[in-house]
PDB file of C-alpha atoms and ligand atoms in Angstrom:
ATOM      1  CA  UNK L  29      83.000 106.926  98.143  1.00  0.00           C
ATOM      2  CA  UNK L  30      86.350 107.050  96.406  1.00  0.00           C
ATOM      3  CA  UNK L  31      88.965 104.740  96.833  1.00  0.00           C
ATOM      4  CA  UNK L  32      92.421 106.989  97.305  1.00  0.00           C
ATOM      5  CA  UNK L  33      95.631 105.919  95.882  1.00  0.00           C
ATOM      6  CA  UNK L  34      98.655 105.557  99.110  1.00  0.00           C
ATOM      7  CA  UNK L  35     101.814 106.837  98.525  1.00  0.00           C
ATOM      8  CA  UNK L  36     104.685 104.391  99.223  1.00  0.00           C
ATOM      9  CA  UNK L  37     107.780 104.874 100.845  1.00  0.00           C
ATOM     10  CA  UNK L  38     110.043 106.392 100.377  1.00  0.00           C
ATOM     11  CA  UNK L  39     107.958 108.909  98.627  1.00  0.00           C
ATOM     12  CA  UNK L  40     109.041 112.572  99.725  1.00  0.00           C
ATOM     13  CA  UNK L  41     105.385 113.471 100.314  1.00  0.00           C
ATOM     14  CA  UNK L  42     105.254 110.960 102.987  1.00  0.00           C
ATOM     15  CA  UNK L  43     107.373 113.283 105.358  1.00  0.00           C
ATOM     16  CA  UNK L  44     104.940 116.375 105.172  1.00  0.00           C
ATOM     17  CA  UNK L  45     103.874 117.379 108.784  1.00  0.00           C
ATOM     18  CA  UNK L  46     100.230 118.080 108.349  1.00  0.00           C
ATOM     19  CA  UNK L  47      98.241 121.126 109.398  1.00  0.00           C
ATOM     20  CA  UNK L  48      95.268 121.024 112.263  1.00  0.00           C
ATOM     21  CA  UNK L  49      92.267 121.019 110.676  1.00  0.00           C
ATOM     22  CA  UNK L  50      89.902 124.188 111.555  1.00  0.00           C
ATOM     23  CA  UNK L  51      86.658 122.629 111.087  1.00  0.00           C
ATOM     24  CA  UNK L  52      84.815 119.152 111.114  1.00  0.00           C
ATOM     25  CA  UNK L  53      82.180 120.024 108.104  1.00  0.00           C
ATOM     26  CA  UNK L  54      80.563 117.899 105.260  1.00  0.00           C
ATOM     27  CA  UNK L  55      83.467 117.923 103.204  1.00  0.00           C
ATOM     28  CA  UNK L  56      86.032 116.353 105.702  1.00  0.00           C
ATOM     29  CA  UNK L  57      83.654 114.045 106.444  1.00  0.00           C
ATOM     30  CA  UNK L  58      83.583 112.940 102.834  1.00  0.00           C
ATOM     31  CA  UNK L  59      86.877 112.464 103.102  1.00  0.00           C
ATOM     32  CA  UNK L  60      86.764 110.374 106.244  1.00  0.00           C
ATOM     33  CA  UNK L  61      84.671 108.097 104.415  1.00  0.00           C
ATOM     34  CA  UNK L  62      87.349 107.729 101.613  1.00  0.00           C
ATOM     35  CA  UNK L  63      89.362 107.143 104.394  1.00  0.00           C
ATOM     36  CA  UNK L  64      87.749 104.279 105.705  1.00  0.00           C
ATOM     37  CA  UNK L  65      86.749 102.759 101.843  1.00  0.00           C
ATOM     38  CA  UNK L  66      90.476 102.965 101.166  1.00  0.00           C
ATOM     39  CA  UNK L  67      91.541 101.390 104.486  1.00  0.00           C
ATOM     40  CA  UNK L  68      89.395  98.402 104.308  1.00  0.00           C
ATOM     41  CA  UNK L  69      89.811  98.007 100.442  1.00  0.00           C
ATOM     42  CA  UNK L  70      93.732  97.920 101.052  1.00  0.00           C
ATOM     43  CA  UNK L  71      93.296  95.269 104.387  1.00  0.00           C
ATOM     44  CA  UNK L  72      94.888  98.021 106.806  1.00  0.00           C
ATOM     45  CA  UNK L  73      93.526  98.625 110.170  1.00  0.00           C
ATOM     46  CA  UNK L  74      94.700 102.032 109.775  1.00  0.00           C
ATOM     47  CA  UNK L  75      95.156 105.118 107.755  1.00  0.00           C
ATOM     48  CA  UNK L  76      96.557 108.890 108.296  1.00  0.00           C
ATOM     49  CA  UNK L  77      95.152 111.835 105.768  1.00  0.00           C
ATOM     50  CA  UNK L  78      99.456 111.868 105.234  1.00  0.00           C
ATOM     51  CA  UNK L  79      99.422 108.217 103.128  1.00  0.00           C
ATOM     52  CA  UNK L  80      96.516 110.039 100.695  1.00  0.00           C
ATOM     53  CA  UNK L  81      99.020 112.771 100.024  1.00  0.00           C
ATOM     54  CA  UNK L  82      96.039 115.126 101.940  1.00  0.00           C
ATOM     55  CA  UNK L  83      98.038 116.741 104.625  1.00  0.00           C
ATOM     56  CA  UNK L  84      95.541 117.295 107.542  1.00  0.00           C
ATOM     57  CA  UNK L  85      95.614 116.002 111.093  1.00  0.00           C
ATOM     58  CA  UNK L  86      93.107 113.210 110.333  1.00  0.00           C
ATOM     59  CA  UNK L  87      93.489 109.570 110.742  1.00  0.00           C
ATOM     60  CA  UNK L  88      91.285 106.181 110.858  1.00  0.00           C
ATOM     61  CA  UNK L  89      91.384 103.079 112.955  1.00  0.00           C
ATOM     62  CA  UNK L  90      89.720  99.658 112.273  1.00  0.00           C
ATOM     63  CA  UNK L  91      91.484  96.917 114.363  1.00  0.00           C
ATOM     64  CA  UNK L  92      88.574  94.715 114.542  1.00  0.00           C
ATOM     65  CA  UNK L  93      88.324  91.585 112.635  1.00  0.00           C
ATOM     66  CA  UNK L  94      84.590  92.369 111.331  1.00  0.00           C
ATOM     67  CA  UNK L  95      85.143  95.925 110.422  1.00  0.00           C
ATOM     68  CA  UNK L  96      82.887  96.985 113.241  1.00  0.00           C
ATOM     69  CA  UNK L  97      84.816  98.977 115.326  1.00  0.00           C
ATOM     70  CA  UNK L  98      85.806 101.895 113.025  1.00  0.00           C
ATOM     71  CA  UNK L  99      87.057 105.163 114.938  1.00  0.00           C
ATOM     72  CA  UNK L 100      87.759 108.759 113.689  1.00  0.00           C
ATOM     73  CA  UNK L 101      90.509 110.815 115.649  1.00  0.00           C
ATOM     74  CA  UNK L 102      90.790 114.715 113.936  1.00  0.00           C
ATOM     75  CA  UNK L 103      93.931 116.861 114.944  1.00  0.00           C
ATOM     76  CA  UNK L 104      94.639 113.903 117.473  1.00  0.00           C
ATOM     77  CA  UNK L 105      97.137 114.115 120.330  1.00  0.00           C
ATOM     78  CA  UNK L 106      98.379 112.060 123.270  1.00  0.00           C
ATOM     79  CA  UNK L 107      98.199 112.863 126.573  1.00  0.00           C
ATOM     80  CA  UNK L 108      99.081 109.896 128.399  1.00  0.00           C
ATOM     81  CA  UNK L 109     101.468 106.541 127.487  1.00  0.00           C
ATOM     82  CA  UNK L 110     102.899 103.823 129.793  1.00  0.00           C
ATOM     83  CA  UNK L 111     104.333 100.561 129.402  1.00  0.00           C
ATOM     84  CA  UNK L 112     106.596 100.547 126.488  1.00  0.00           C
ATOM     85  CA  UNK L 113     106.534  97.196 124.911  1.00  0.00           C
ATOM     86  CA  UNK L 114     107.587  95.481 121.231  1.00  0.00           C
ATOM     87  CA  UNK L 115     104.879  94.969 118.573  1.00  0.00           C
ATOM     88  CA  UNK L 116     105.286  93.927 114.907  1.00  0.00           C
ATOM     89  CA  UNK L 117     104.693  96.575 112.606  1.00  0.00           C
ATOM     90  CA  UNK L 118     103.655  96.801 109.026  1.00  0.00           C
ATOM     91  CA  UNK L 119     102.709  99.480 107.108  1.00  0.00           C
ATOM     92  CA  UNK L 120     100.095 100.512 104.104  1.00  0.00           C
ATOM     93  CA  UNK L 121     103.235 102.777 102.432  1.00  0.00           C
ATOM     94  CA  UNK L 122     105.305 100.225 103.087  1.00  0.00           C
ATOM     95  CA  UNK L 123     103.971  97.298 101.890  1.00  0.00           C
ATOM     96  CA  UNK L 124     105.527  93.598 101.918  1.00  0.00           C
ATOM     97  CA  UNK L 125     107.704  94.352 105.534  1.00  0.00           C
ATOM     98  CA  UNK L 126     107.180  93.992 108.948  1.00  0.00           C
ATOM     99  CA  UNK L 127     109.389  95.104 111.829  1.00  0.00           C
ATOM    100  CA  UNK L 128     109.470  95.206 115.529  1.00  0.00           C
ATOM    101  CA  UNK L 129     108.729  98.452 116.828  1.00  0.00           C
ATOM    102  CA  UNK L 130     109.070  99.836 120.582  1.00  0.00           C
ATOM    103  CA  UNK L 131     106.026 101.882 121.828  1.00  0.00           C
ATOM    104  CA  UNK L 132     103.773 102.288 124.750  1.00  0.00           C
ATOM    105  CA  UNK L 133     101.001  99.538 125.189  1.00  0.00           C
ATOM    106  CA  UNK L 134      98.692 101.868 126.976  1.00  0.00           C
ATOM    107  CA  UNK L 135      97.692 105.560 125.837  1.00  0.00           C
ATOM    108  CA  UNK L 136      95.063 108.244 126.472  1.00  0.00           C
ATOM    109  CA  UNK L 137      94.380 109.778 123.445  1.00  0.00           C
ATOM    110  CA  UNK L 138      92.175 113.424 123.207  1.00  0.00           C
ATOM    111  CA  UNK L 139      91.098 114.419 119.450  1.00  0.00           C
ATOM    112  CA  UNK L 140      87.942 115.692 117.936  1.00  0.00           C
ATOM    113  CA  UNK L 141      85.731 112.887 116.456  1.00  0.00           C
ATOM    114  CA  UNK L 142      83.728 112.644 113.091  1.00  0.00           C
ATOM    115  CA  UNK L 143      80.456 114.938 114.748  1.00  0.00           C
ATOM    116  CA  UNK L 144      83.621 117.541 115.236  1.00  0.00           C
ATOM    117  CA  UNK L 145      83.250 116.739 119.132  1.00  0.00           C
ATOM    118  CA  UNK L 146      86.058 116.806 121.152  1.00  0.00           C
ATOM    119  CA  UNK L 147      86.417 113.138 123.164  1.00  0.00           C
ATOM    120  CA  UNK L 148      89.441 111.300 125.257  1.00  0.00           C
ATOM    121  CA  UNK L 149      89.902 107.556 125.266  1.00  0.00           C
ATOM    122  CA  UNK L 150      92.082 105.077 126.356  1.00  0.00           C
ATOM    123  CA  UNK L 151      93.704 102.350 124.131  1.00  0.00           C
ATOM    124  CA  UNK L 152      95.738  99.440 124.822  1.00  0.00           C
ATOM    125  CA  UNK L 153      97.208  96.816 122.564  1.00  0.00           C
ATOM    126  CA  UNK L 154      97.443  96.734 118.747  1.00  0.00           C
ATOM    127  CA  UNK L 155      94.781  99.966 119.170  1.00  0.00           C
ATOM    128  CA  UNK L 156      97.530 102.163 120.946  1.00  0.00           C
ATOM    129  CA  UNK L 157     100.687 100.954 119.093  1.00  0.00           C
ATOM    130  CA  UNK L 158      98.200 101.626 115.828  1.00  0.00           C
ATOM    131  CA  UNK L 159      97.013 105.412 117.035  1.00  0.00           C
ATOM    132  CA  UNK L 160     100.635 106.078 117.026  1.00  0.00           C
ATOM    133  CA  UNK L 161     101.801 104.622 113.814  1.00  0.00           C
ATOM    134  CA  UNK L 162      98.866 106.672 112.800  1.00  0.00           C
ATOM    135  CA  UNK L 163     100.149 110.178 114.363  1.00  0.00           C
ATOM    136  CA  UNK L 164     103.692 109.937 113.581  1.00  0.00           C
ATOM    137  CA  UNK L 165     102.294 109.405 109.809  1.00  0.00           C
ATOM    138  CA  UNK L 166     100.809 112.804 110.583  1.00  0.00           C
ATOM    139  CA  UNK L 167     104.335 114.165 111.473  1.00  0.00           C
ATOM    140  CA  UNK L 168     106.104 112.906 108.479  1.00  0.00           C
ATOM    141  CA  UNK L 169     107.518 109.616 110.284  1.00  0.00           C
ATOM    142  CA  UNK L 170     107.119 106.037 109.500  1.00  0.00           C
ATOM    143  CA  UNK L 171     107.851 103.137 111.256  1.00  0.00           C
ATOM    144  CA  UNK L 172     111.323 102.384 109.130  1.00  0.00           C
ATOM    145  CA  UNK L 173     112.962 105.805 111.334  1.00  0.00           C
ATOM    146  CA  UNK L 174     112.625 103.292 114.376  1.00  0.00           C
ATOM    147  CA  UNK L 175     114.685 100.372 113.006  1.00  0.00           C
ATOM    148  CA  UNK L 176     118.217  99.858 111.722  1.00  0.00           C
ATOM    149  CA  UNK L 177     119.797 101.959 108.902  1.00  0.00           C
ATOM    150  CA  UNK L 178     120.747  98.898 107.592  1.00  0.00           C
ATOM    151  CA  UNK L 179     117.277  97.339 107.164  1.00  0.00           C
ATOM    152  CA  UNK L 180     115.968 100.346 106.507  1.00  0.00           C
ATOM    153  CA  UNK L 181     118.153 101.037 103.333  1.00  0.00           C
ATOM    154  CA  UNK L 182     117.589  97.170 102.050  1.00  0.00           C
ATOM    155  CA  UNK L 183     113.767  97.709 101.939  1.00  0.00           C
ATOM    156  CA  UNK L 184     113.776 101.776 100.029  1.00  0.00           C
ATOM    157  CA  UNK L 185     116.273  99.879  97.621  1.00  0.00           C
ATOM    158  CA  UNK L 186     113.617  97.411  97.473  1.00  0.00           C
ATOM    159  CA  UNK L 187     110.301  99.285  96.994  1.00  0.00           C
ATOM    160  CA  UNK L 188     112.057 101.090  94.823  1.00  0.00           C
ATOM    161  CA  UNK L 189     112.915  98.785  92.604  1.00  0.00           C
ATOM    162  CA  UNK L 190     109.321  97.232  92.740  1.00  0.00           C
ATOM    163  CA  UNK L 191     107.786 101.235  91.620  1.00  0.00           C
ATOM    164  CA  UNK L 192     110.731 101.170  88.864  1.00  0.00           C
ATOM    165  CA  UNK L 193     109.208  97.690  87.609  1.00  0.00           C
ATOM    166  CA  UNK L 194     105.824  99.018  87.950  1.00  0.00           C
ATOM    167  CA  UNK L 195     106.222 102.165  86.095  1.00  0.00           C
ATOM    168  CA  UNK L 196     108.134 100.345  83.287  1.00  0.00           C
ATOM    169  CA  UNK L 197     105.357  98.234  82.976  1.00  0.00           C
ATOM    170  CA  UNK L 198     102.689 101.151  82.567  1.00  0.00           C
ATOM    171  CA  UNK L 199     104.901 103.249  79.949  1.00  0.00           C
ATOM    172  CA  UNK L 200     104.867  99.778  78.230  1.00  0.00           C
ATOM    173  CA  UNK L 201     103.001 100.725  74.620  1.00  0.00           C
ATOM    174  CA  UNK L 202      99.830  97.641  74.938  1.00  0.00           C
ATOM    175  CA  UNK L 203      99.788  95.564  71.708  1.00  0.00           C
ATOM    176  CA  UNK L 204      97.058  95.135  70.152  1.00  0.00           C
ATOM    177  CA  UNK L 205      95.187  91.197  71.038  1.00  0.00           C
ATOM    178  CA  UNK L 206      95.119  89.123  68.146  1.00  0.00           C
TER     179      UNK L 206
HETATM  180 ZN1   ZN U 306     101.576 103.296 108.212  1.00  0.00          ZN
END
């Protein structure tokens, strides 16, 4: 398995919409498992193909404490949401912030699983505010669109500033240890 570098916002490759995928086969399902590797490694609960700069409708879910409940929605699509309530959100591409966010507390959710069947469940909680974080990922959207301009400009100017630092740092030439 390969651990997959995530793109930060505000990255312009973050706002792709990505394409159905046509086929569950071998290689997709290598990259599920990427997926997952990369999830767990970065201490998310979950991940859209978008935030691996691989623009397919796939995304992964692991909101379990013990890493036991992972779950694989391909080309993934609501079909039922009530009760609209506030959650804290964070976010793999946007690392360090957290924000309230308003969305429904109880889906039904129809997608196409890792065997390429086609299933329908119902989430509730941290699993259906996550399923969505995870599908508007998939449509170019992040979690910062839903909150103030204000805030939202403070933490770009931010994370920018932090990937500035950080690429500084790499074009640094390394001097030899003595
Ligand atoms: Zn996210």
């Amino acid at each position: 398995m390969t651990r997959l570098t995530i793109l930060e916002y505000p990255d312009p490759r973050l706002r792709t919409r990505a394409r159905p995928v046509a086929a569950v086969d071998d290689e997709l399902r290598r990259f599920i498992d990427d997926l997952f590797e990369t999830m767990y490694a970065a201490k998310g609960i979950g991940l859209a193909a978008t935030q691996v700069d691989v623009h397919k409708r796939v995304l992964v879910t692991d909101v379990s404490e013990e890493h036991d409940r992972p779950l694989v929605f391909v080309n993934p699509e609501i079909v039922a949401k009530e009760s609209v309530g506030t959650m804290q959100e964070g976010c793999l591409s946007v690392p360090g912030y957290y924000e309230d966010v308003d969305r429904a507390q109880r889906i039904r959710v129809r997608a196409l699983g890792r065997d390429g069947r086609p299933f329908e469940m119902d989430a509730e909680g941290l699993l259906a505010v996550c399923i969505q974080h995870e599908i508007d990922h998939l449509d170019g959207k992040l979690f910062v669109d839903y909150i103030s301009e204000l805030k939202r400009t403070r933490i770009r100017r931010k994370l920018e500033k932090e990937q500035r630092a950080r690429a500084d740092q790499a074009a640094r030439p390394r001097q030899p240890a003595v």
